[in-house]
Every structure is written in structure tokens, then in C-alpha cells.
GROMACS .gro file of C-alpha atoms in nm:
model
  326
    1PRO     CA    1   0.000   0.000   0.000
    2LEU     CA    2   0.110   0.355  -0.078
    3PHE     CA    3   0.048   0.664   0.139
    4VAL     CA    4   0.153   1.028   0.124
    5ALA     CA    5   0.389   1.103   0.413
    6LEU     CA    6   0.241   1.315   0.693
    7GLY     CA    7   0.407   1.566   0.925
    8PRO     CA    8   0.618   1.681   1.078
    9TYR     CA    9   0.391   1.829   1.342
   10CYS     CA   10   0.443   2.047   1.646
   11LEU     CA   11   0.387   1.942   2.004
   12ASP     CA   12   0.016   1.955   2.099
   13GLU     CA   13  -0.075   2.070   1.749
   14ILE     CA   14  -0.430   2.007   1.630
   15THR     CA   15  -0.342   1.848   1.296
   16GLY     CA   16  -0.668   1.815   1.106
   17ASP     CA   17  -0.505   1.519   0.926
   18ASN     CA   18  -0.644   1.164   0.935
   19LEU     CA   19  -0.484   0.826   0.881
   20ASN     CA   20  -0.674   0.703   0.576
   21THR     CA   21  -0.791   0.342   0.593
   22THR     CA   22  -0.761   0.317   0.218
   23SER     CA   23  -0.424   0.363   0.058
   24ASP     CA   24  -0.356   0.578  -0.242
   25ASN     CA   25  -0.359   0.261  -0.454
   26ASN     CA   26  -0.697   0.146  -0.309
   27ILE     CA   27  -0.583  -0.106  -0.051
   28SER     CA   28  -0.802  -0.115   0.258
   29GLY     CA   29  -0.683  -0.186   0.609
   30THR     CA   30  -0.638  -0.049   0.960
   31TRP     CA   31  -0.376   0.166   1.134
   32SER     CA   32  -0.211   0.108   1.467
   33PRO     CA   33  -0.220   0.348   1.646
   34SER     CA   34  -0.542   0.449   1.473
   35THR     CA   35  -0.508   0.830   1.514
   36ILE     CA   36  -0.226   1.080   1.500
   37SER     CA   37  -0.111   1.199   1.842
   38THR     CA   38   0.097   1.513   1.898
   39SER     CA   39   0.105   1.493   2.276
   40MET     CA   40   0.467   1.372   2.279
   41GLU     CA   41   0.765   1.495   2.083
   42GLY     CA   42   0.975   1.260   1.877
   43SER     CA   43   0.913   1.004   1.601
   44THR     CA   44   0.627   0.754   1.623
   45THR     CA   45   0.587   0.456   1.389
   46TYR     CA   46   0.236   0.390   1.264
   47SER     CA   47   0.161   0.048   1.107
   48PHE     CA   48  -0.094  -0.016   0.833
   49VAL     CA   49  -0.230  -0.373   0.825
   50PRO     CA   50  -0.417  -0.457   0.501
   51GLU     CA   51  -0.734  -0.662   0.510
   52LEU     CA   52  -0.678  -1.033   0.445
   53SER     CA   53  -0.861  -1.011   0.116
   54GLU     CA   54  -0.625  -0.745  -0.019
   55CYS     CA   55  -0.325  -0.972  -0.067
   56ALA     CA   56  -0.087  -0.696   0.050
   57ILE     CA   57   0.182  -0.666   0.313
   58THR     CA   58   0.195  -0.446   0.622
   59THR     CA   59   0.356  -0.105   0.577
   60THR     CA   60   0.469   0.163   0.823
   61MET     CA   61   0.485   0.543   0.838
   62ASP     CA   62   0.708   0.742   1.075
   63ILE     CA   63   0.546   1.068   1.189
   64VAL     CA   64   0.765   1.325   1.362
   65VAL     CA   65   0.640   1.564   1.633
   66ASN     CA   66   0.881   1.851   1.694
   67SER     CA   67   0.914   2.028   2.027
   68LEU     CA   68   0.808   2.391   2.063
   69PRO     CA   69   1.089   2.643   2.085
   70THR     CA   70   1.171   2.751   2.438
   71VAL     CA   71   1.096   3.121   2.485
   72THR     CA   72   1.273   3.321   2.752
   73PHE     CA   73   1.391   3.680   2.757
   74SER     CA   74   1.538   3.939   2.988
   75ALA     CA   75   1.588   4.315   3.001
   76ASP     CA   76   1.880   4.517   3.127
   77ASN     CA   77   1.645   4.778   3.271
   78ILE     CA   78   1.289   4.705   3.378
   79GLU     CA   79   1.218   5.016   3.586
   80GLY     CA   80   1.333   5.375   3.565
   81CYS     CA   81   1.262   5.733   3.473
   82SER     CA   82   1.141   5.870   3.142
   83PRO     CA   83   1.278   5.829   2.881
   84LEU     CA   84   1.365   5.470   2.977
   85SER     CA   85   1.601   5.297   2.733
   86VAL     CA   86   1.574   4.917   2.746
   87ASN     CA   87   1.781   4.640   2.584
   88LEU     CA   88   1.587   4.314   2.547
   89SER     CA   89   1.755   3.981   2.472
   90GLY     CA   90   1.612   3.633   2.417
   91GLY     CA   91   1.460   3.400   2.163
   92SER     CA   92   1.629   3.162   1.921
   93ALA     CA   93   1.959   3.227   1.748
   94THR     CA   94   1.846   3.014   1.451
   95GLY     CA   95   1.476   3.096   1.447
   96ASN     CA   96   1.253   3.391   1.374
   97ASN     CA   97   1.198   3.626   1.671
   98ILE     CA   98   0.928   3.895   1.681
   99TRP     CA   99   0.895   4.133   1.977
  100THR     CA  100   0.565   4.312   2.039
  101LEU     CA  101   0.604   4.586   2.298
  102GLY     CA  102   0.355   4.788   2.498
  103ASN     CA  103   0.495   5.115   2.362
  104GLY     CA  104   0.381   5.019   2.011
  105ASP     CA  105   0.716   4.894   1.878
  106VAL     CA  106   0.736   4.566   1.683
  107LEU     CA  107   1.099   4.451   1.649
  108ASN     CA  108   1.289   4.152   1.510
  109GLY     CA  109   1.602   3.980   1.641
  110THR     CA  110   1.748   3.822   1.950
  111ASN     CA  111   1.873   4.156   2.086
  112VAL     CA  112   1.662   4.468   2.043
  113ASN     CA  113   1.660   4.818   2.189
  114THR     CA  114   1.363   5.043   2.254
  115SER     CA  115   1.262   5.345   2.461
  116PHE     CA  116   0.958   5.402   2.680
  117LEU     CA  117   0.870   5.771   2.697
  118PHE     CA  118   0.561   5.792   2.916
  119PRO     CA  119   0.491   5.683   3.275
  120GLY     CA  120   0.319   5.349   3.321
  121CYS     CA  121   0.384   4.975   3.302
  122TYR     CA  122   0.414   4.795   2.967
  123ASP     CA  123   0.369   4.435   2.846
  124VAL     CA  124   0.642   4.257   2.649
  125THR     CA  125   0.563   3.967   2.414
  126LEU     CA  126   0.819   3.752   2.229
  127PHE     CA  127   0.708   3.521   1.946
  128VAL     CA  128   0.963   3.258   1.836
  129GLU     CA  129   0.932   3.036   1.528
  130GLU     CA  130   1.179   2.752   1.469
  131ASN     CA  131   1.164   2.426   1.269
  132GLY     CA  132   0.808   2.504   1.167
  133CYS     CA  133   0.689   2.537   1.527
  134SER     CA  134   0.621   2.851   1.727
  135ASN     CA  135   0.581   2.959   2.086
  136THR     CA  136   0.497   3.285   2.260
  137LEU     CA  137   0.583   3.435   2.598
  138THR     CA  138   0.413   3.745   2.738
  139LEU     CA  139   0.518   3.917   3.059
  140ASN     CA  140   0.254   4.163   3.170
  141ASP     CA  141   0.364   4.499   3.316
  142TYR     CA  142   0.725   4.392   3.264
  143ILE     CA  143   0.866   4.740   3.201
  144CYS     CA  144   0.762   5.025   3.431
  145VAL     CA  145   0.836   5.395   3.380
  146GLN     CA  146   0.809   5.603   3.695
  147ASN     CA  147   0.630   5.937   3.713
  148ASP     CA  148   0.856   6.240   3.685
  149PRO     CA  149   0.816   6.513   3.944
  150ILE     CA  150   0.697   6.857   3.833
  151ALA     CA  151   0.930   7.137   3.938
  152SER     CA  152   0.763   7.471   4.007
  153PHE     CA  153   0.825   7.775   4.225
  154SER     CA  154   0.749   8.144   4.259
  155VAL     CA  155   0.957   8.434   4.387
  156SER     CA  156   0.889   8.742   4.591
  157PRO     CA  157   0.960   9.010   4.492
  158GLN     CA  158   0.932   8.938   4.120
  159SER     CA  159   1.191   9.198   4.028
  160PHE     CA  160   1.494   9.360   4.185
  161THR     CA  161   1.476   9.728   4.267
  162ASP     CA  162   1.793   9.742   4.476
  163VAL     CA  163   2.140   9.592   4.446
  164ASN     CA  164   2.104   9.434   4.792
  165GLN     CA  165   1.775   9.251   4.818
  166LEU     CA  166   1.628   8.949   4.999
  167VAL     CA  167   1.422   8.710   4.785
  168GLU     CA  168   1.173   8.455   4.923
  169PHE     CA  169   1.114   8.134   4.723
  170THR     CA  170   0.784   7.942   4.743
  171ASN     CA  171   0.818   7.583   4.623
  172SER     CA  172   0.506   7.444   4.452
  173SER     CA  173   0.666   7.131   4.302
  174GLN     CA  174   0.468   6.806   4.281
  175GLY     CA  175   0.585   6.449   4.335
  176ALA     CA  176   0.927   6.549   4.469
  177VAL     CA  177   1.106   6.470   4.794
  178ASP     CA  178   1.439   6.646   4.742
  179TYR     CA  179   1.533   6.980   4.590
  180ILE     CA  180   1.846   7.146   4.458
  181TRP     CA  181   1.842   7.524   4.417
  182ASN     CA  182   2.087   7.723   4.209
  183PHE     CA  183   2.042   8.083   4.311
  184GLY     CA  184   2.228   8.211   4.006
  185ASP     CA  185   2.500   8.393   4.196
  186GLY     CA  186   2.726   8.099   4.281
  187TYR     CA  187   2.523   7.982   4.581
  188THR     CA  188   2.304   7.671   4.609
  189GLY     CA  189   2.053   7.532   4.857
  190GLN     CA  190   1.848   7.221   4.935
  191THR     CA  191   1.567   7.341   5.160
  192ILE     CA  192   1.205   7.336   5.045
  193ASN     CA  193   1.127   7.708   5.069
  194PRO     CA  194   1.453   7.900   5.097
  195SER     CA  195   1.529   8.269   5.111
  196HIS     CA  196   1.842   8.426   4.970
  197LEU     CA  197   2.007   8.765   4.999
  198TYR     CA  198   2.142   8.899   4.670
  199SER     CA  199   2.414   9.162   4.655
  200GLU     CA  200   2.468   9.189   4.278
  201THR     CA  201   2.141   9.221   4.090
  202GLU     CA  202   2.188   9.484   3.821
  203ALA     CA  203   2.193   9.231   3.536
  204GLY     CA  204   1.905   9.024   3.673
  205ILE     CA  205   1.934   8.670   3.810
  206MET     CA  206   1.831   8.329   3.669
  207ILE     CA  207   1.725   8.085   3.942
  208THR     CA  208   1.708   7.709   3.875
  209LEU     CA  209   1.520   7.447   4.078
  210ILE     CA  210   1.579   7.073   4.032
  211ALA     CA  211   1.304   6.856   4.185
  212ILE     CA  212   1.385   6.490   4.262
  213SER     CA  213   1.129   6.213   4.317
  214ASP     CA  214   1.170   5.928   4.566
  215PHE     CA  215   1.274   5.706   4.273
  216GLY     CA  216   1.538   5.956   4.161
  217CYS     CA  217   1.354   6.102   3.863
  218LEU     CA  218   1.429   6.467   3.789
  219ASP     CA  219   1.256   6.776   3.659
  220SER     CA  220   1.386   7.132   3.650
  221THR     CA  221   1.250   7.480   3.596
  222GLN     CA  222   1.391   7.831   3.586
  223VAL     CA  223   1.268   8.176   3.681
  224PHE     CA  224   1.444   8.496   3.581
  225ILE     CA  225   1.427   8.790   3.820
  226PRO     CA  226   1.494   9.113   3.629
  227PHE     CA  227   1.639   9.430   3.774
  228ASN     CA  228   1.384   9.707   3.734
  229GLU     CA  229   1.516  10.045   3.820
  230GLN     CA  230   1.265  10.208   4.052
  231GLU     CA  231   1.132  10.533   3.920
  232ILE     CA  232   1.250  10.837   4.115
  233PHE     CA  233   1.091  11.176   4.051
  234TYR     CA  234   1.016  11.501   4.225
  235VAL     CA  235   0.700  11.711   4.191
  236PRO     CA  236   0.705  12.059   4.347
  237ASN     CA  237   0.409  12.161   4.561
  238THR     CA  238   0.433  12.534   4.486
  239PHE     CA  239   0.540  12.756   4.197
  240THR     CA  240   0.540  13.135   4.142
  241PRO     CA  241   0.488  13.242   3.778
  242ASP     CA  242   0.539  13.613   3.859
  243GLY     CA  243   0.793  13.702   3.590
  244ASP     CA  244   1.103  13.711   3.813
  245ASN     CA  245   1.264  13.416   3.626
  246PHE     CA  246   1.257  13.197   3.937
  247ASN     CA  247   1.023  12.902   3.984
  248GLN     CA  248   0.817  13.008   3.682
  249ILE     CA  249   0.712  12.664   3.551
  250PHE     CA  250   0.542  12.371   3.722
  251THR     CA  251   0.682  12.041   3.593
  252PRO     CA  252   0.783  11.705   3.745
  253ILE     CA  253   1.150  11.612   3.749
  254PHE     CA  254   1.230  11.245   3.676
  255TYR     CA  255   1.565  11.093   3.770
  256SER     CA  256   1.505  10.727   3.667
  257GLY     CA  257   1.242  10.471   3.566
  258PHE     CA  258   1.068  10.700   3.320
  259ASP     CA  259   0.981  10.671   2.950
  260PRO     CA  260   0.959  11.022   2.801
  261TYR     CA  261   0.761  10.888   2.503
  262ASN     CA  262   0.481  10.764   2.728
  263PHE     CA  263   0.401  11.070   2.935
  264GLU     CA  264   0.097  11.284   3.001
  265MET     CA  265   0.028  11.563   3.252
  266LEU     CA  266  -0.310  11.723   3.322
  267ILE     CA  267  -0.392  12.027   3.539
  268PHE     CA  268  -0.745  12.070   3.681
  269ASN     CA  269  -0.910  12.370   3.844
  270ARG     CA  270  -1.130  12.350   4.151
  271TRP     CA  271  -1.431  12.250   3.938
  272GLY     CA  272  -1.248  11.957   3.777
  273GLU     CA  273  -1.202  12.127   3.442
  274ILE     CA  274  -0.883  12.057   3.248
  275ILE     CA  275  -0.698  12.386   3.207
  276PHE     CA  276  -0.365  12.243   3.088
  277GLU     CA  277  -0.254  11.926   2.912
  278THR     CA  278   0.080  11.811   2.770
  279HIS     CA  279   0.245  11.495   2.640
  280ASP     CA  280   0.589  11.655   2.643
  281SER     CA  281   0.774  11.587   2.967
  282LYS     CA  282   0.989  11.894   2.906
  283LYS     CA  283   0.692  12.128   2.875
  284GLY     CA  284   0.554  12.244   3.209
  285TRP     CA  285   0.259  12.460   3.312
  286ASP     CA  286   0.324  12.834   3.327
  287GLY     CA  287   0.004  12.914   3.520
  288SER     CA  288  -0.199  13.020   3.217
  289TYR     CA  289  -0.516  12.875   3.071
  290GLY     CA  290  -0.723  12.894   2.757
  291ILE     CA  291  -0.628  12.986   2.401
  292SER     CA  292  -0.559  13.345   2.503
  293GLY     CA  293  -0.317  13.236   2.773
  294SER     CA  294  -0.491  13.418   3.056
  295ASN     CA  295  -0.333  13.399   3.398
  296SER     CA  296  -0.489  13.155   3.639
  297GLN     CA  297  -0.583  13.281   3.982
  298ASP     CA  298  -0.373  13.205   4.285
  299GLY     CA  299  -0.486  12.890   4.455
  300VAL     CA  300  -0.455  12.512   4.473
  301TYR     CA  301  -0.475  12.307   4.151
  302ILE     CA  302  -0.492  11.931   4.102
  303TRP     CA  303  -0.239  11.761   3.877
  304LYS     CA  304  -0.245  11.412   3.728
  305ILE     CA  305   0.070  11.257   3.580
  306ILE     CA  306   0.048  10.940   3.368
  307TYR     CA  307   0.372  10.767   3.272
  308LYS     CA  308   0.516  10.426   3.189
  309ASN     CA  309   0.814  10.246   3.342
  310PRO     CA  310   1.037  10.135   3.050
  311GLU     CA  311   1.165   9.829   3.238
  312THR     CA  312   0.832   9.679   3.341
  313ASP     CA  313   0.608   9.843   3.079
  314GLU     CA  314   0.379   9.925   3.371
  315ARG     CA  315   0.151  10.227   3.326
  316LYS     CA  316   0.126  10.440   3.640
  317ILE     CA  317  -0.100  10.727   3.742
  318VAL     CA  318   0.002  10.974   4.011
  319VAL     CA  319  -0.225  11.250   4.144
  320GLY     CA  320  -0.136  11.546   4.364
  321HIS     CA  321  -0.186  11.918   4.413
  322VAL     CA  322   0.020  12.230   4.355
  323THR     CA  323  -0.022  12.582   4.488
  324LEU     CA  324   0.005  12.872   4.244
  325LEU     CA  325   0.134  13.200   4.396
  326ARG     CA  326   0.206  13.516   4.203
   0.00000   0.00000   0.00000
């Protein structure tokens, strides 16, 4: 009797193949064993015994069941901070190895490298195919990326107005247990909410905070404290426009912190009427009013000065009074 050879099969494979009781050349008989078994690896001999009426001899068929490839793997780094670089090794040196990773990567080979960018735990699956048989190993939550801390802080004051100034730091970091401060002037600190006295501030100072989690993950942030020259000006409270060439004009005198292109001065009488207005910081009030330039009466007048600090771009309004005496 003639039969087409079957196999090889893989261990525990559901074959779907049958041992035909009629040979390819129409000889009937029985098989021993009667069904294909893949429960054990190795070669099994199956014997076909023809019926007595067939006048044929017994024949045999060897069917091979191959073992499944052994799948193991390891990683050089299974826990760490983001970004976590991981080298994975395992699989078969002679087979086909496919890695399916929880970060979305699908890689081939016995040694692969990947990176995990976001916090969380990730599955790793290795599929190995060898000698026509395959096996898979999945380790759930095998790679874990720890949460990074969030570094954050505020400062008070938010700008320097003096060369010698104390600054208070308020730490609002999250997920951190240790802190490293760089105060920007050569000094450092490790307390949660430090204060620091600065002696050289004219150029401004960049402060850096490094926040460290209990696992050792880092985050950093920076805040720049500028030096804003404080505006200094003088406004007289009396002037005497009497023609003697002394104290004839009422005008503020700025020494610092003043933008001459963003200036306005208004003079009001006792009824709140505007009797003088200028946008020129060099042009003061001579005590006159109206188109004809009539002399204002002696008395107290309200002034309003609007100006902008060129360092902070802050618009300020100052109100006061001046006495006119002739």
C-alpha cells in the first residue's frame, strides 16, 4: 500500500489530518495506532495492516512531532525614569523572533533596543518560530516607567529694585522629595522654601530648581528675576509764575524709571475742568489757561501725571496738588 507522508507536526498541534484506511492505490486496512497523536515529541511509527482479502503486506509510516521552541527573555532595565532605554535579549539564534512591545514597537532579532517615553507599566511579548513550530511568551507589566516630578516655584519680589535685596522662594513642586536650588550667583541650597540675599542684581538673576522624586527622577524649571530700576521723581508743591525768572514753571523732574515717550500731565481747576494738558515731559505749566493764555488765579490746583516704566512696561497714574502763587 502507498500513502503520502504526513508531518512533521508540532507538540500539541491540532493536525486536522487523518490516517486514511484506504491507501492511495486502493488497498483497505487499519492503522495502529489508529489516530495521529501530537502529545509527545519525537518520532512515532504507525503500522498499516491490510485486510486479508487485499493480498498486501503491512507497511509503516514514521510521523515526527517537533518540540516547541523555548521562549525566555530578559531586560537590562525594567524600571526607571522617562525616557527609559531598554535592551531586550532572548529567543532563538536560529529561528525567527518577533517582539511586540507595549509602547507600540514591533521589532525583530534576539537583541533589540527600545525606549519608553511615558509613565506606566508595559507588556512585552516575544514570538519565536523555529523548525516550523512557534511559541509565545508574554510578561505583563514587565517594564515600568516612573512618574517624573513637576518642578515649580514662585519668587517674591518678582523683580529687583535694589542691588542688595532678599528674595523669598515658594516651592510648589509636585511628586518630589528632594530639591536642589541654584540661586544664580554661585550659591546653592536644598531646603524646600529657601530665602536668599542677593548683593549683585543689576543684570538680573536666573534661578534654577531641580526637583527629585523618591525614585530619583528629575525635573527642572527656571525663573528669571529682572532688575527694574525704581522710578525716582520730584513734583514741586508750589510755583510762582510772577515774571522774576525763578520758579516760573510747574513740571515734574524724573531721575530714573521713566519713559519720556509715554508721558501725560493734566492740570485741573477746583471745578475739575482741564486747564492744561501736555504729552511733552519737558513742557511744564506756566500758570496760564485757555487759548488766550490768561493767567490763572492764585490757589490750589490738582495735577495728574500718567507715565510708563520702560523696564516693566507698567503704566502708572500719580495724582497730587500744587499751589500757584504770584
